[in-house]
Amino acid sequence: MEEVQTPIIPIVGDLVRSTPGTISLGQGMVAYGPPRQAIDALAGVPSDSRTHQYGAVEGTSELRSALADKLRAENGIAVDGSTRVVVTAGGNMAFFNAILAVADVGDEIILQTPYYFNHEMAIGMAGCRAVLVETDDAYQLRPDAIAKAITPRTRAVVTVSPNNPTGAVYPEKALREVNELCRARGIFHVHDEAYEYFTYGEVRPFSPGSIPGSAPHTISLYSFSKAYGFAGWRIGYMVIPASLEEAVRKIQDTNLICPTMIAQTAALGALSAGASYCKDKVRGMAEVREVAKRAFAEIASFCAAPVTDGAFYFFLRIDTPTAPLALVERLVKEFKVAAIPGTAFGISKGCSLRVAFGALETVTAAEGIGRLVRGLRSIVKG
Ligand SMILES: Cc1ncc(COP(=O)(O)O)c(C=O)c1O
């Protein structure tokens, strides 16, 4: 555990709490809670003895069947003889299940940088090595570089689209290339779609699990946390090749026994609200994103803020000798706004920051971005 990085969110959270009035553009959360249908579904829970007992390791058959319908209709992923759906206590657990299932101690897992920190941490905790491949200046995949990073110890390539921390949405072509690479080299493609509903304009995410013939080597991960405001209720799910079913069942039986029955009941209700619940909220986020785009354009001479098409993040590259955590400390203390240092996402070169705009009402987010731009201008340009 000493070799695993310390989660940055609580560190920045402490900074924010010790400076009252700070607007946090830190944590990657949404402001809304679960839909009414999720709450209504709970009405029968107190009298339903099934919810008081252990349930199936892989999740209830009702929820798995509803998820299979959703996967077929929205992602083009067939849940048939070659694949299984497993409900987890969130997307992070789904990722950990995947790594434990496919890798031995000492194996390598390829991550794209900037990475989602919990992915890197999980790989370390599993006794594996995260091999880092840089994305390009627009935070897009570099399939050639991924191919070069594969060694005999590589067990999987991980992609996240829409991406945390950059917001990048990977085009179908690039994801097909990576998926084919994994097939050809006999390794797994682990693809995280936690932000599948969070895209702007005409851009739509692509699910590599929909590629014909991809089932034996593709693991797709999903989360209710952002889509349905379920972060505290802890529901995610994974589509795995049938060959990994026994391994994942062992892992989940040991870690969790079963996903929380009450949360699964609520999740079934949330699915009946459907994707439109989230997509309505994303329209509000699009306004904040426009405000941020305009604000960051004003400081483009010393701060690159590539505009991406998804999630609710900007990943800034700032031209300053100041270390990212020191910059965040000054932003909080002097300008009452917080963001997350890029070092947490595996970027050790230069100074970068992740800015999250999903958890704030439009007015507050706009105020926060205004403070950030004023703060950066003052600190970097003096
Ligand atoms: C890419 C990605 N995957 C997974 C998760 C974790 O989701 P969950 O709350 O379902 O564990 C997050 C949360 O921020 C995320 O950004």
XYZ file of N, CA, C and O in Angstrom, residues 211-322:
448
model
N -18.515 -4.604 -31.240
C -17.820 -5.079 -32.452
C -18.017 -6.590 -32.578
O -17.750 -7.330 -31.610
N -18.500 -7.049 -33.729
C -18.678 -8.495 -33.885
C -17.360 -9.227 -33.612
O -16.300 -8.794 -34.074
N -17.426 -10.278 -32.831
C -16.225 -11.064 -32.530
C -15.409 -10.531 -31.368
O -14.381 -11.098 -31.004
N -15.872 -9.410 -30.748
C -15.070 -8.809 -29.661
C -15.338 -9.459 -28.298
O -14.575 -9.265 -27.356
N -16.427 -10.229 -28.195
C -16.850 -10.733 -26.873
C -15.751 -11.464 -26.093
O -15.582 -11.206 -24.900
N -14.953 -12.335 -26.730
C -13.999 -13.107 -25.920
C -12.879 -12.276 -25.274
O -12.248 -12.738 -24.325
N -12.624 -11.060 -25.790
C -11.488 -10.297 -25.235
C -11.882 -8.895 -24.754
O -11.003 -8.067 -24.492
N -13.192 -8.618 -24.646
C -13.609 -7.262 -24.281
C -14.362 -7.255 -22.957
O -15.246 -8.084 -22.737
N -14.000 -6.302 -22.098
C -14.683 -6.116 -20.815
C -15.200 -4.675 -20.807
O -14.418 -3.729 -20.955
N -16.506 -4.507 -20.673
C -17.091 -3.153 -20.704
C -17.599 -2.811 -19.304
O -18.280 -3.632 -18.676
N -17.272 -1.597 -18.843
C -17.611 -1.198 -17.475
C -18.577 -0.012 -17.476
O -18.406 0.931 -18.260
N -19.528 -0.055 -16.567
C -20.548 0.997 -16.494
C -20.804 1.373 -15.038
O -20.504 0.603 -14.123
N -21.421 2.551 -14.872
C -21.691 3.061 -13.524
C -23.035 3.788 -13.498
O -23.373 4.488 -14.452
N -23.758 3.641 -12.410
C -24.981 4.444 -12.217
C -24.654 5.782 -11.533
O -25.525 6.631 -11.400
N -23.404 5.936 -11.067
C -23.077 7.086 -10.210
C -23.360 8.419 -10.882
O -23.946 9.319 -10.278
N -22.911 8.564 -12.126
C -23.100 9.843 -12.821
C -24.437 9.813 -13.559
O -25.209 10.766 -13.494
N -24.708 8.727 -14.265
C -25.902 8.658 -15.112
C -27.168 8.892 -14.300
O -28.076 9.610 -14.736
N -27.255 8.291 -13.106
C -28.495 8.344 -12.330
C -28.313 8.990 -10.955
O -29.163 8.807 -10.080
N -27.246 9.723 -10.756
C -27.035 10.380 -9.463
C -26.962 9.379 -8.311
O -27.449 9.628 -7.212
N -26.333 8.243 -8.557
C -26.311 7.124 -7.614
C -24.989 7.006 -6.856
O -24.721 5.943 -6.291
N -24.157 8.069 -6.862
C -22.784 7.890 -6.359
C -22.747 7.223 -4.983
O -21.919 6.353 -4.728
N -23.658 7.618 -4.087
C -23.654 7.039 -2.746
C -24.392 5.711 -2.658
O -24.287 5.015 -1.644
N -25.110 5.361 -3.680
C -25.911 4.134 -3.623
C -25.132 2.934 -4.139
O -25.519 1.805 -3.934
N -24.052 3.199 -4.854
C -23.064 2.201 -5.253
C -23.618 1.099 -6.150
O -23.737 -0.059 -5.725
N -23.919 1.444 -7.368
C -24.273 0.429 -8.353
C -23.496 0.689 -9.652
O -23.505 1.809 -10.173
N -22.841 -0.344 -10.132
C -22.219 -0.338 -11.448
C -22.432 -1.711 -12.053
O -23.102 -2.570 -11.437
N -21.887 -1.939 -13.220
C -21.985 -3.288 -13.798
C -20.919 -3.467 -14.860
O -20.310 -2.494 -15.326
N -20.680 -4.706 -15.187
C -19.660 -5.032 -16.175
C -20.179 -6.108 -17.111
O -20.955 -6.969 -16.697
N -19.739 -6.022 -18.358
C -20.001 -7.108 -19.308
C -18.669 -7.813 -19.488
O -17.668 -7.178 -19.831
N -18.673 -9.109 -19.215
C -17.418 -9.865 -19.281
C -17.563 -11.037 -20.251
O -18.676 -11.515 -20.483
N -16.430 -11.500 -20.788
C -16.496 -12.732 -21.572
C -16.925 -13.884 -20.668
O -16.553 -13.915 -19.480
N -17.665 -14.843 -21.230
C -18.110 -15.983 -20.429
C -16.923 -16.690 -19.759
O -17.040 -17.204 -18.648
N -15.747 -16.640 -20.408
C -14.576 -17.339 -19.862
C -14.123 -16.766 -18.512
O -13.405 -17.416 -17.763
N -14.527 -15.531 -18.207
C -14.093 -14.910 -16.946
C -15.151 -15.028 -15.848
O -14.954 -14.549 -14.735
N -16.273 -15.655 -16.165
C -17.381 -15.669 -15.207
C -16.968 -16.283 -13.866
O -17.222 -15.716 -12.801
N -16.303 -17.429 -13.933
C -15.972 -18.111 -12.681
C -15.018 -17.257 -11.846
O -15.184 -17.124 -10.628
N -14.026 -16.665 -12.520
C -13.052 -15.836 -11.788
C -13.753 -14.647 -11.134
O -13.554 -14.352 -9.951
N -14.608 -13.954 -11.895
C -15.264 -12.757 -11.351
C -16.219 -13.140 -10.221
O -16.326 -12.434 -9.209
N -16.869 -14.272 -10.346
C -17.764 -14.709 -9.261
C -16.977 -14.970 -7.970
O -17.418 -14.620 -6.883
N -15.798 -15.565 -8.104
C -14.964 -15.817 -6.908
C -14.570 -14.496 -6.247
O -14.622 -14.338 -5.028
N -14.128 -13.555 -7.096
C -13.651 -12.266 -6.574
C -14.794 -11.546 -5.869
O -14.673 -11.083 -4.731
N -15.925 -11.490 -6.562
C -17.042 -10.705 -6.015
C -17.631 -11.390 -4.777
O -18.021 -10.734 -3.818
N -17.660 -12.714 -4.772
C -18.183 -13.435 -3.606
C -17.341 -13.104 -2.377
O -17.845 -12.966 -1.268
N -16.031 -12.949 -2.605
C -15.125 -12.690 -1.484
C -15.190 -11.233 -1.022
O -15.164 -10.947 0.171
N -15.291 -10.311 -1.986
C -15.254 -8.893 -1.637
C -16.601 -8.357 -1.189
O -16.675 -7.473 -0.348
N -17.658 -8.849 -1.818
C -18.948 -8.156 -1.687
C -20.083 -9.102 -1.290
O -21.082 -8.646 -0.738
N -19.947 -10.366 -1.615
C -20.984 -11.404 -1.484
C -22.103 -11.145 -2.483
O -22.372 -11.951 -3.346
N -22.739 -9.982 -2.372
C -23.705 -9.613 -3.418
C -23.821 -8.094 -3.407
O -23.579 -7.467 -2.396
N -24.181 -7.503 -4.552
C -24.429 -6.057 -4.517
C -25.612 -5.790 -3.582
O -26.511 -6.625 -3.475
N -25.593 -4.640 -2.921
C -26.645 -4.301 -1.959
C -28.022 -4.478 -2.594
O -28.299 -3.914 -3.649
N -28.864 -5.261 -1.931
C -30.159 -5.583 -2.532
C -31.035 -4.329 -2.671
O -31.758 -4.159 -3.655
N -30.976 -3.455 -1.676
C -31.812 -2.244 -1.735
C -31.389 -1.373 -2.920
O -32.218 -0.876 -3.681
N -30.078 -1.220 -3.083
C -29.592 -0.375 -4.188
C -29.943 -0.999 -5.542
O -30.223 -0.288 -6.512
N -29.936 -2.329 -5.602
C -30.312 -2.972 -6.877
C -31.793 -2.728 -7.186
O -32.177 -2.552 -8.347
N -32.627 -2.730 -6.145
C -34.051 -2.460 -6.337
C -34.228 -1.046 -6.895
O -34.993 -0.807 -7.838
N -33.480 -0.107 -6.318
C -33.552 1.277 -6.795
C -33.028 1.383 -8.226
O -33.578 2.128 -9.049
N -31.985 0.621 -8.528
C -31.382 0.686 -9.868
C -32.367 0.227 -10.934
O -32.430 0.804 -12.030
N -33.141 -0.781 -10.594
C -34.146 -1.262 -11.547
C -35.155 -0.142 -11.828
O -35.547 0.086 -12.979
N -35.547 0.586 -10.779
C -36.442 1.734 -10.963
C -35.783 2.802 -11.829
O -36.408 3.361 -12.740
N -34.498 3.072 -11.568
C -33.787 4.115 -12.330
C -33.760 3.776 -13.816
O -33.930 4.652 -14.670
N -33.576 2.499 -14.117
C -33.526 2.106 -15.534
C -34.844 2.405 -16.240
O -34.862 2.668 -17.446
N -35.944 2.378 -15.481
C -37.220 2.675 -16.134
C -37.318 4.176 -16.448
O -38.081 4.574 -17.324
N -36.563 5.008 -15.725
C -36.499 6.440 -16.091
C -35.691 6.584 -17.378
O -35.967 7.435 -18.220
N -34.656 5.775 -17.501
C -33.893 5.706 -18.757
C -32.892 6.832 -18.944
O -32.746 7.730 -18.099
N -32.228 6.760 -20.076
C -31.124 7.677 -20.378
C -31.577 9.140 -20.437
O -30.785 10.049 -20.177
N -32.866 9.365 -20.749
C -33.309 10.759 -20.906
C -33.176 11.523 -19.589
O -32.991 12.740 -19.575
N -33.248 10.790 -18.458
C -33.095 11.447 -17.154
C -31.768 12.198 -17.107
O -31.700 13.370 -16.732
N -30.731 11.501 -17.521
C -29.391 12.085 -17.479
C -29.205 13.110 -18.587
O -28.631 14.183 -18.377
N -29.710 12.768 -19.756
C -29.459 13.646 -20.909
C -30.071 15.029 -20.690
O -29.526 16.037 -21.156
N -31.198 15.103 -19.956
C -31.774 16.412 -19.621
C -30.787 17.240 -18.790
O -30.663 18.449 -18.958
N -30.100 16.568 -17.869
C -29.144 17.283 -16.997
C -27.924 17.716 -17.805
O -27.342 18.770 -17.549
N -27.538 16.883 -18.767
C -26.338 17.201 -19.548
C -26.554 18.494 -20.342
O -25.614 19.265 -20.547
N -27.807 18.767 -20.702
C -28.070 20.029 -21.419
C -27.686 21.231 -20.558
O -27.150 22.215 -21.047
N -27.961 21.135 -19.239
C -27.562 22.213 -18.319
C -26.044 22.313 -18.235
O -25.471 23.413 -18.212
N -25.390 21.172 -18.213
C -23.919 21.180 -18.122
C -23.301 21.800 -19.371
O -22.225 22.399 -19.303
N -23.989 21.627 -20.502
C -23.452 22.178 -21.754
C -23.315 23.698 -21.655
O -22.368 24.275 -22.210
N -24.233 24.343 -20.908
C -24.136 25.808 -20.741
C -22.872 26.165 -19.977
O -22.143 27.082 -20.341
N -22.618 25.423 -18.897
C -21.415 25.698 -18.091
C -20.169 25.465 -18.936
O -19.189 26.222 -18.876
N -20.225 24.424 -19.740
C -19.077 24.103 -20.591
C -18.783 25.261 -21.538
O -17.622 25.616 -21.770
N -19.835 25.885 -22.075
C -19.635 27.032 -22.971
C -18.987 28.191 -22.223
O -18.087 28.864 -22.735
N -19.480 28.446 -20.989
C -18.897 29.520 -20.171
C -17.407 29.248 -19.975
O -16.552 30.138 -20.133
N -17.084 27.993 -19.651
C -15.684 27.635 -19.394
C -14.847 27.796 -20.659
O -13.725 28.328 -20.611
N -15.393 27.354 -21.794
C -14.640 27.469 -23.052
C -14.263 28.927 -23.315
O -13.119 29.234 -23.667
N -15.264 29.813 -23.136
C -14.999 31.247 -23.393
C -13.959 31.782 -22.414
O -13.040 32.514 -22.786
N -14.105 31.388 -21.144
C -13.184 31.911 -20.119
C -11.757 31.423 -20.382
O -10.801 32.197 -20.289
N -11.616 30.142 -20.714
C -10.264 29.602 -20.926
C -9.628 30.166 -22.202
O -8.410 30.269 -22.291
N -10.471 30.526 -23.176
C -9.922 31.109 -24.409
C -9.189 32.418 -24.105
O -8.202 32.762 -24.763
N -9.637 33.120 -23.057
C -9.005 34.414 -22.700
C -7.593 34.246 -22.142
O -6.819 35.195 -22.133
N -7.293 33.048 -21.622
C -5.951 32.864 -21.036
C -5.132 31.847 -21.849
O -4.210 31.221 -21.334
N -5.519 31.727 -23.132
C -4.886 30.707 -23.983
C -3.385 30.932 -24.139
O -2.644 29.982 -24.419
N -2.913 32.174 -23.927
C -1.484 32.430 -24.146
C -0.607 31.673 -23.146
O 0.546 31.390 -23.423
N -1.144 31.339 -21.973
C -0.334 30.588 -21.013
C -1.059 29.351 -20.456
O -0.547 28.677 -19.559
N -2.251 29.068 -20.993
C -3.003 27.920 -20.470
C -3.733 27.216 -21.616
O -4.667 27.777 -22.178
N -3.269 26.019 -21.954
C -3.956 25.246 -23.002
C -5.116 24.487 -22.366
O -4.943 23.806 -21.356
N -6.303 24.654 -22.947
C -7.501 23.974 -22.421
C -8.200 23.270 -23.582
O -9.225 23.745 -24.072
N -7.627 22.149 -24.051
C -8.225 21.483 -25.204
C -9.718 21.226 -24.984
O -10.115 20.749 -23.920
N -10.517 21.610 -25.983
C -11.960 21.406 -25.875
C -12.262 19.981 -26.316
O -11.917 19.567 -27.422
N -12.877 19.223 -25.423
C -13.220 17.833 -25.716
C -14.744 17.708 -25.734
O -15.451 18.668 -25.433
N -15.229 16.542 -26.081
C -16.663 16.420 -26.368
C -17.482 15.692 -25.318
O -18.662 15.411 -25.550
N -16.868 15.329 -24.193
C -17.656 14.538 -23.260
C -17.310 14.755 -21.798
O -16.467 15.580 -21.451
N -17.996 13.984 -20.929
C -17.854 14.057 -19.473
C -18.082 15.492 -18.988
O -18.815 16.259 -19.637
N -17.474 15.866 -17.865
C -17.637 17.254 -17.416
C -16.316 17.778 -16.849
O -16.253 18.271 -15.734
N -15.301 17.604 -17.694
C -13.954 18.008 -17.278
C -13.238 18.821 -18.343
O -13.470 18.623 -19.547
N -12.362 19.699 -17.864
C -11.320 20.277 -18.720
C -9.997 19.880 -18.079
O -9.880 19.861 -16.842
N -9.017 19.570 -18.911
C -7.692 19.244 -18.368
C -6.731 20.297 -18.894
O -6.394 20.319 -20.084
N -6.345 21.211 -18.000
C -5.569 22.387 -18.402
C -4.071 22.110 -18.325
O -3.597 21.478 -17.377
N -3.341 22.625 -19.327
C -1.862 22.598 -19.269
C -1.409 24.046 -19.118
O -1.640 24.870 -20.012
N -0.780 24.312 -17.971
C -0.472 25.704 -17.642
C 1.037 25.937 -17.731
O 1.825 25.143 -17.205
N 1.382 27.031 -18.364
C 2.787 27.349 -18.583
C 3.319 28.113 -17.370
O 3.268 29.346 -17.324
N 3.756 27.358 -16.368
C 4.263 27.972 -15.144
C 5.231 27.008 -14.469
O 5.040 25.789 -14.555
N 6.249 27.551 -13.784
C 7.152 26.657 -13.045
C 6.548 26.183 -11.719
O 7.086 25.289 -11.068
N 5.402 26.753 -11.320
C 4.790 26.370 -10.038
C 4.326 24.904 -10.097
O 3.753 24.483 -11.098
